[in-house]
CSV table of C-alpha atoms in Angstrom, one decimal:
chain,number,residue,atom,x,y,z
A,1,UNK,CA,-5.1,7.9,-9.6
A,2,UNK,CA,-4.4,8.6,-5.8
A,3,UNK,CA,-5.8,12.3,-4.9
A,4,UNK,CA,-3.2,15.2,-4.9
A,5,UNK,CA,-1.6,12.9,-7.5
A,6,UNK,CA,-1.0,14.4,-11.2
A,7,UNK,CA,-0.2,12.8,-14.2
A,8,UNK,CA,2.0,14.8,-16.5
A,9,UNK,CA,1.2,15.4,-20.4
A,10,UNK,CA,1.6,12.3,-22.3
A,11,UNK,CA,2.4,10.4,-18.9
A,12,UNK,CA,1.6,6.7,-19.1
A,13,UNK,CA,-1.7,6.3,-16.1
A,14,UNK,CA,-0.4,2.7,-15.9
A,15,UNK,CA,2.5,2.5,-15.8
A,16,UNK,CA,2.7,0.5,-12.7
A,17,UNK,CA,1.2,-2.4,-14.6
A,18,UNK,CA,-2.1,-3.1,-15.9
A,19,UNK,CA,-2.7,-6.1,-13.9
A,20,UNK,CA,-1.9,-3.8,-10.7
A,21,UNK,CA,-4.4,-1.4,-11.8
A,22,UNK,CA,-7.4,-3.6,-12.5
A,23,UNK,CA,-6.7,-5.4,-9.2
A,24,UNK,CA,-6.5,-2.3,-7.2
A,25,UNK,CA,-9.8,-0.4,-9.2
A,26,UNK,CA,-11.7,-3.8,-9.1
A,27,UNK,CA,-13.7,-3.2,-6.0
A,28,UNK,CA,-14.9,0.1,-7.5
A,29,UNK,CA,-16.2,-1.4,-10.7
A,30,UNK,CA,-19.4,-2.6,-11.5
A,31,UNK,CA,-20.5,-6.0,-10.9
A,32,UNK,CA,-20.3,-6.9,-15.0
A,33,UNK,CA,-16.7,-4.7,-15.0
A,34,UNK,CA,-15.9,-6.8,-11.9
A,35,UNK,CA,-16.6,-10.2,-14.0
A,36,UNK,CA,-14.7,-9.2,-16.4
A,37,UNK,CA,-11.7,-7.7,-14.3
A,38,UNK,CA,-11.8,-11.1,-12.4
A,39,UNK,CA,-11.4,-13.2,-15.9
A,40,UNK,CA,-8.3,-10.9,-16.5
A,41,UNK,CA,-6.9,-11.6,-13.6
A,42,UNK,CA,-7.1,-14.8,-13.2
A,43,UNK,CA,-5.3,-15.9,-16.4
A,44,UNK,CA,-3.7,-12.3,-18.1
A,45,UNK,CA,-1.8,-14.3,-20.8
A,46,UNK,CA,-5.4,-16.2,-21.8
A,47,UNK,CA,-7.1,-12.8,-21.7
A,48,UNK,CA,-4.5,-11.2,-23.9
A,49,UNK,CA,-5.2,-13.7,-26.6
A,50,UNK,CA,-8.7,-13.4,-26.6
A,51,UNK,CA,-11.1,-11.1,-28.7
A,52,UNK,CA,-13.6,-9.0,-27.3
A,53,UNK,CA,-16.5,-10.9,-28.3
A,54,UNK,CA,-14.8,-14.2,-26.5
A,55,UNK,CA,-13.5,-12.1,-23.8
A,56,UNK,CA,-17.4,-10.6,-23.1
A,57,UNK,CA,-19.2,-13.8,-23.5
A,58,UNK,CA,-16.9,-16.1,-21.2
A,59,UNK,CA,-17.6,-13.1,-18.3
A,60,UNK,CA,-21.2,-13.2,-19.1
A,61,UNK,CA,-21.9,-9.4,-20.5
A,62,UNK,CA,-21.5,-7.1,-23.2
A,63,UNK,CA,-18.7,-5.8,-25.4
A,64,UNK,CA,-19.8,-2.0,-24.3
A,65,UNK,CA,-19.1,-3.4,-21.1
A,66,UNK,CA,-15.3,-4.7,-21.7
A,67,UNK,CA,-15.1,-1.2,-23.6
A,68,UNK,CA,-16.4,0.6,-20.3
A,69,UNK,CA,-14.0,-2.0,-18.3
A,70,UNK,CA,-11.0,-0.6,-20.4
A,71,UNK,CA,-11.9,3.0,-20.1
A,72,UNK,CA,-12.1,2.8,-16.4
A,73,UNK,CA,-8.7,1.7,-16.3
A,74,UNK,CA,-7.7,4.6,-18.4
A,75,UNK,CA,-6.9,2.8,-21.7
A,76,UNK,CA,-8.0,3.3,-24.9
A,77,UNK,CA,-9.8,0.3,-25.5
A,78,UNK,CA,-9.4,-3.1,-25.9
A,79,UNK,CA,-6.6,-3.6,-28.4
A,80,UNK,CA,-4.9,-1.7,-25.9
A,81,UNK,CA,-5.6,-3.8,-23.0
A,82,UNK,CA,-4.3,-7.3,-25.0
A,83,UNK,CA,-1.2,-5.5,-25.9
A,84,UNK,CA,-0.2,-4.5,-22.4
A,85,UNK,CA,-1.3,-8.1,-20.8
A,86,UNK,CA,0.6,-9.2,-23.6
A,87,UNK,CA,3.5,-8.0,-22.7
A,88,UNK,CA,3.5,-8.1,-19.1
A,89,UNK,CA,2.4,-11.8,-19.4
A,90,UNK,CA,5.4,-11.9,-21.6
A,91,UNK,CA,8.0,-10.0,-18.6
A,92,UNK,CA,5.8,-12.6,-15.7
A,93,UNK,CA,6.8,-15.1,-17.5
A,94,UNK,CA,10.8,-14.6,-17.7
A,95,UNK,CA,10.8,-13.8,-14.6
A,96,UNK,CA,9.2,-17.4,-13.4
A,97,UNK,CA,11.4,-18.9,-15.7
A,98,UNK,CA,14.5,-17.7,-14.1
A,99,UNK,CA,13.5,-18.6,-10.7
A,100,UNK,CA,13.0,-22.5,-11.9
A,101,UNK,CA,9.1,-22.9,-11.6
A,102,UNK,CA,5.8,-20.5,-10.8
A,103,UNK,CA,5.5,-19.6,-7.2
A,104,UNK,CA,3.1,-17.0,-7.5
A,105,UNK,CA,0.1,-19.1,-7.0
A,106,UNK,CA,-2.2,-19.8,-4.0
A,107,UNK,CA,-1.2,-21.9,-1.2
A,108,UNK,CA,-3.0,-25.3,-1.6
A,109,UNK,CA,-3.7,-28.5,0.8
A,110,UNK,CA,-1.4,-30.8,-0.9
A,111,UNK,CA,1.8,-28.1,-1.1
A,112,UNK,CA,4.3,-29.2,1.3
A,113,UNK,CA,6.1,-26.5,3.9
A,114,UNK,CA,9.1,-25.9,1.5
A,115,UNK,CA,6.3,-24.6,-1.5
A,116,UNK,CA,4.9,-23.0,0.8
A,117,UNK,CA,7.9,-21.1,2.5
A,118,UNK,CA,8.3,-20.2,-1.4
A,119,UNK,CA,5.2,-19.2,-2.1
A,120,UNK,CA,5.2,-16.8,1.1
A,121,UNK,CA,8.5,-15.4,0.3
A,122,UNK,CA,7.6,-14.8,-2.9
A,123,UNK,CA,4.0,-13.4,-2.3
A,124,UNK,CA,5.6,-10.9,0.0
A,125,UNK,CA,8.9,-9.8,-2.0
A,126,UNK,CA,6.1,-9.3,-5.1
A,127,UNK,CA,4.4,-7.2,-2.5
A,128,UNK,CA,6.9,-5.1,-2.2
A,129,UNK,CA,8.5,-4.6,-6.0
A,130,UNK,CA,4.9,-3.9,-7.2
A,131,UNK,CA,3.7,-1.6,-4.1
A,132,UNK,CA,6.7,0.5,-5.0
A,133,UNK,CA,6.6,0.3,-8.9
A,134,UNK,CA,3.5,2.1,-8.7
A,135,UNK,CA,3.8,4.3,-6.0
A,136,UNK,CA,3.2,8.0,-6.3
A,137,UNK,CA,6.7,9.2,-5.3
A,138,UNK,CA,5.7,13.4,-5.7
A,139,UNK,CA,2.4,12.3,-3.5
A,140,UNK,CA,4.5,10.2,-0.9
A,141,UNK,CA,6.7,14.0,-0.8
A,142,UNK,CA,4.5,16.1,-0.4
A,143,UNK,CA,2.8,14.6,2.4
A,144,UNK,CA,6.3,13.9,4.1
A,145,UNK,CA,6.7,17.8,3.8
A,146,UNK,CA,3.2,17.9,5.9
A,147,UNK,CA,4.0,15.1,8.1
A,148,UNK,CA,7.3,16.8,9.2
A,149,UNK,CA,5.8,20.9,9.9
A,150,UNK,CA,2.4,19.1,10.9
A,151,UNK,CA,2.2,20.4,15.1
A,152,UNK,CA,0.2,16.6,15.5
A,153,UNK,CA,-0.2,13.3,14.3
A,154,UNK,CA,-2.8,11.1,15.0
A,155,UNK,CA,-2.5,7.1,13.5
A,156,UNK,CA,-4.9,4.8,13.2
A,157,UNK,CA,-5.7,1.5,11.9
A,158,UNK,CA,-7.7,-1.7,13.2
A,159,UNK,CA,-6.4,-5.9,12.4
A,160,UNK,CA,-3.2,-5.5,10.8
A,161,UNK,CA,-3.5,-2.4,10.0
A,162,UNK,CA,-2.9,-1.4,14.0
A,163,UNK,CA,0.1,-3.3,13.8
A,164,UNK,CA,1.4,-0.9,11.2
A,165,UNK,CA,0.1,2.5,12.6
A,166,UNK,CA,1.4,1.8,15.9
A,167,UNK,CA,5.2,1.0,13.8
A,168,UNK,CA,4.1,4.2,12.1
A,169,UNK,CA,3.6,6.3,15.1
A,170,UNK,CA,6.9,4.6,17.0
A,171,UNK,CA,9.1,5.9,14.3
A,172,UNK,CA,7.8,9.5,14.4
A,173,UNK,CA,7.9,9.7,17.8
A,174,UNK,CA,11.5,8.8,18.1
A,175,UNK,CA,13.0,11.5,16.1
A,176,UNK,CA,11.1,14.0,17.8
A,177,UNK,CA,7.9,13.9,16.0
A,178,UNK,CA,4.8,14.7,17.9
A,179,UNK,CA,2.9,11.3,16.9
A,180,UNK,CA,0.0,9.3,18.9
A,181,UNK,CA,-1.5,6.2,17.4
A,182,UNK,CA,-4.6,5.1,19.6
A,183,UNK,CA,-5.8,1.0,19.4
A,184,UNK,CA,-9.1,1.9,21.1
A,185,UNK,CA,-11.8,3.7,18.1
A,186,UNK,CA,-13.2,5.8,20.9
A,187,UNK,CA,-10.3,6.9,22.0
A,188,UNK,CA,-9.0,7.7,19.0
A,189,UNK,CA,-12.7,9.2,18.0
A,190,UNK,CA,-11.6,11.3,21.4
A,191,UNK,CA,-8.4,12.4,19.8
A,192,UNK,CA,-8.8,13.4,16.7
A,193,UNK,CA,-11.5,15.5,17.8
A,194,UNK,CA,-8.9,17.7,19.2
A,195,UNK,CA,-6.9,18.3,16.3
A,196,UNK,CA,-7.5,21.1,13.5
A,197,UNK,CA,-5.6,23.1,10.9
A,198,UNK,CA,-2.0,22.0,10.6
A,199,UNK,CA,-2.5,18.7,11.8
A,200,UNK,CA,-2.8,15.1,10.3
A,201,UNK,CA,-4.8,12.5,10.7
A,202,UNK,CA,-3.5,9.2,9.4
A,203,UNK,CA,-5.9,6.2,8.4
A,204,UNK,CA,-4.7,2.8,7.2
A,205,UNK,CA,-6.8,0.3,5.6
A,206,UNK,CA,-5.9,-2.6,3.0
A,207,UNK,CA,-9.4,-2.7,2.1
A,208,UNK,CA,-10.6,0.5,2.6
A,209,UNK,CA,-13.7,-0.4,3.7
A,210,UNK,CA,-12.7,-0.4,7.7
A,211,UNK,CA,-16.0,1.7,9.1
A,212,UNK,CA,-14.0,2.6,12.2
A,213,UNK,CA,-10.9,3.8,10.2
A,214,UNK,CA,-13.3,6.2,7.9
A,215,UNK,CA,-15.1,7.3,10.7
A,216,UNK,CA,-12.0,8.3,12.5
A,217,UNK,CA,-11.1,10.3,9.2
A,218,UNK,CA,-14.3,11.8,8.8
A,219,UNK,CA,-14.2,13.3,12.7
A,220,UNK,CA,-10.6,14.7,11.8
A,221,UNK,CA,-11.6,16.2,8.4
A,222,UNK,CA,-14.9,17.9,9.9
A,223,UNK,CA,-11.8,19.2,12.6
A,224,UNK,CA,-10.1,21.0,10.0
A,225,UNK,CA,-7.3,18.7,9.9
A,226,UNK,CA,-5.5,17.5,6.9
A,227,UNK,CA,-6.3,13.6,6.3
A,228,UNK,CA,-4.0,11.1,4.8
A,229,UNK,CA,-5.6,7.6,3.6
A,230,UNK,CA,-2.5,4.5,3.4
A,231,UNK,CA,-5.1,1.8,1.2
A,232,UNK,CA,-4.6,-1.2,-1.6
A,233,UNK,CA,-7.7,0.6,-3.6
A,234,UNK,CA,-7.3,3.8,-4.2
A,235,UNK,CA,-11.1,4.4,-5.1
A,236,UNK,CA,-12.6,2.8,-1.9
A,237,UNK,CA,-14.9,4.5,0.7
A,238,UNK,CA,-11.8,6.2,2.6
A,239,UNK,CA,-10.6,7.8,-0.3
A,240,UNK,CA,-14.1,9.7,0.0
A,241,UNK,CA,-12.8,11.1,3.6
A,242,UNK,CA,-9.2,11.8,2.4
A,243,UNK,CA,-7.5,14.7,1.3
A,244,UNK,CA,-4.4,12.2,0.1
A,245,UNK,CA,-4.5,8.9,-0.7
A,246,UNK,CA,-1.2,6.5,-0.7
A,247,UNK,CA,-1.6,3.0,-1.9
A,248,UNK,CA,-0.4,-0.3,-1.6
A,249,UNK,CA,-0.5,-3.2,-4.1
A,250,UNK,CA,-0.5,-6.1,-2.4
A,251,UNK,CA,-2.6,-9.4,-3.4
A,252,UNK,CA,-3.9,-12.0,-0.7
A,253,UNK,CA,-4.3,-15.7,-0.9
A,254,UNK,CA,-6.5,-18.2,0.5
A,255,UNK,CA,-5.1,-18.5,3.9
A,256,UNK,CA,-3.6,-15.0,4.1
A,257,UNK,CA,-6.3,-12.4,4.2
A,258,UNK,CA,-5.4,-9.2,6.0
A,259,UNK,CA,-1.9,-11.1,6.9
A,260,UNK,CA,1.3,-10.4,6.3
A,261,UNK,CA,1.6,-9.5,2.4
A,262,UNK,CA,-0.5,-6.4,3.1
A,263,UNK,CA,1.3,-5.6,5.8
A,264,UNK,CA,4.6,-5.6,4.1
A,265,UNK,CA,3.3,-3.7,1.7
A,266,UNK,CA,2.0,-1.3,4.4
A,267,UNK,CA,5.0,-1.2,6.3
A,268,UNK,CA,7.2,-0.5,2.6
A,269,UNK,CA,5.2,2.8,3.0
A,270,UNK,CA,5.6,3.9,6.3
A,271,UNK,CA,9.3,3.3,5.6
A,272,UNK,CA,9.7,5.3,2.9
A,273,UNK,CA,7.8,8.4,4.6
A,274,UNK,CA,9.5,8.3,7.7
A,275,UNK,CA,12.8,8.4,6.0
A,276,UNK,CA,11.4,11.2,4.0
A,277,UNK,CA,10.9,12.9,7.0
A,278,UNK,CA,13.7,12.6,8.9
A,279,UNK,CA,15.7,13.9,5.8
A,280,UNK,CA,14.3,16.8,6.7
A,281,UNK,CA,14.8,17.4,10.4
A,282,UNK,CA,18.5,15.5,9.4
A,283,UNK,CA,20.3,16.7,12.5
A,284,UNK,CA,17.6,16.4,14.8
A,285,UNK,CA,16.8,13.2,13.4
A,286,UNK,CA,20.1,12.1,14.1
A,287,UNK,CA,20.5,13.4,17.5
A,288,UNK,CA,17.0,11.9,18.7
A,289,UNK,CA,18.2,8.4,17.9
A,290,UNK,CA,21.8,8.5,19.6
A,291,UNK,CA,19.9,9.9,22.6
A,292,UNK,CA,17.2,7.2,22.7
A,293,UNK,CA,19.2,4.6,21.2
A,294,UNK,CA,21.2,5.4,24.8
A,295,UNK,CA,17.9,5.8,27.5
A,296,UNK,CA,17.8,2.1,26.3
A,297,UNK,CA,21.3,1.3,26.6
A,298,UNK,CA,20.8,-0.2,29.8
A,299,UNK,CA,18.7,-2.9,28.8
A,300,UNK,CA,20.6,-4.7,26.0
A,301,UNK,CA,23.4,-7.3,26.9
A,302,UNK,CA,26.8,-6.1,26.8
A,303,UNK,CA,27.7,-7.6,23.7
A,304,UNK,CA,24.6,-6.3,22.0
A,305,UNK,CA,25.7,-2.7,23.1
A,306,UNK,CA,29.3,-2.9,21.7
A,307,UNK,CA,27.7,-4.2,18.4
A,308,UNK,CA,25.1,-1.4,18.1
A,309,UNK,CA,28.4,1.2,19.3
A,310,UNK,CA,30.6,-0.1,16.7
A,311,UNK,CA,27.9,0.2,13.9
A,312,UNK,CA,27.0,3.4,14.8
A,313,UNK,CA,31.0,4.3,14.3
């Protein structure tokens, strides 16, 4: 589970979705586990039907290792595993039905630009419904709370992941939110150096494995500052520099590494904690956007400004 996260008495730990939790523990697991998680994933309605003996021998290890695999994901064991790919498989496959044929495969060489626009569309809605499914919403509040009394907020992220801390740090710095989100790692090494006790230090990596992002965290954290990890796996090396960790759950495809189904996913995030924190600061919030929404009045065509007057009526 994400840090700062609890799970009540008798709460379900994956809820979200089994399949979502081994993809998102996966990188944490041992190389057998990994085998084993990767067999799952590849086919859950195969794996559901098969025993643990079948199951063990096809990923080339032990049954005390599929029982270890299952544990990990905070299951019981293994007949509890093939009942919940069972029924997701089950849910999966209404779903495909109802949409005429399965799109939530990988792009291949031979799929032609209207599968494809599908198979993007689809990829990134998925990215979305399952990022929020399993979303910690009392984490996601209680680091709104911090964002909105924090006196400083440093973002940072490399790749995509800029793309998104620079959105991040464009919103909060609109409403009046004293944000800074640095593209340079030695600048933003610079930065956070500054910053201590009632400030945040926001890292965002799909992978978690971005050196510069950790690093950046690590520097803040040593500051005294609280740090806030945005990551697809929750038990990556950032999650060791964190004091919260928010996750994604978006899956990649061949030609779509670190592209945009991440970054969705990212970016569904951000969303939601900016709007949680300008709930808070709701008048201020609402007077910082008429009053830049009108320092860049002068720059939109006339037409544009009537539309954006009229929807603001």
């Amino acid at each position: 589970m994400p840090k700062s996260s609890k799970v009540p008495v008798g709460a379900d730990p994956l809820a979200e979705g089994v399949v979502i939790r081994i993809r998102a523990l996966s990188p944490s697991l041992s190389p057998a586990e990994q085998r084993v998680a990767a067999l799952v994933l590849e086919d859950p309605s195969r794996a559901a039907g098969r025993t643990i003996t079948e199951l063990a021998r096809a990923a080339g290890t032990s049954e005390t290792t599929v029982i270890r695999f299952c544990k990990a994901l905070g299951l019981a064991g293994y007949p509890d595993l093939r009942l919940r790919l069972a029924a997701e498989s089950a849910r999966e496959s209404v779903r495909d039905s109802e949409r005429g044929r399965v799109v939530g495969t990988d792009i291949g060489p031979d799929d032609t630009m209207e599968q494809i626009v599908e198979k993007i569309a689809f990829a990134d809605s998925k990215a979305v419904e399952e990022t929020a499914r399993q979303l910690d919403v009392e984490l996601l509040e209680q680091v709104a709370d911090l964002m909105s009394n924090a006196g400083r907020i440093d973002v940072f992220g490399v790749g995509a992941s800029g793309f998104v801390a620079a959105d991040l740090q464009q919103k909060l710095h609109r409403i009046g939110r004293y944000a800074f989100a640095w593209p340079d790692t030695h600048v933003a090494l610079s930065s956070v150096a500054l910053l201590g006790p009632g400030d945040i230090a926001f890292g965002i990596s799909h992978s978690g494995a971005t050196s510069e992002t950790i690093d950046v965290l690590s520097v803040a954290r040593r500051r005294g500052a609280t740090t806030v990890a945005l990551t697809n796996f929750p038990r990556s090396p950032i999650s060791d520099v964190a004091d919260h960790v928010l996750t994604t759950a978006a899956r990649e495809t061949t030609f779509r590494s670190g592209a945009t189904a991440s970054r969705i996913a990212q970016l569904t995030v951000v969303d939601a904690l900016f709007v949680g924190v300008a709930r808070k600061h709701y008048r201020e919030t609402v007077d910082a956007l008429e009053v830049t929404l009108e320092a860049i009045g002068d720059h939109r065509l006339p037409s544009s400004r009537g539309a954006n007057r009229g929807r603001r009526k």
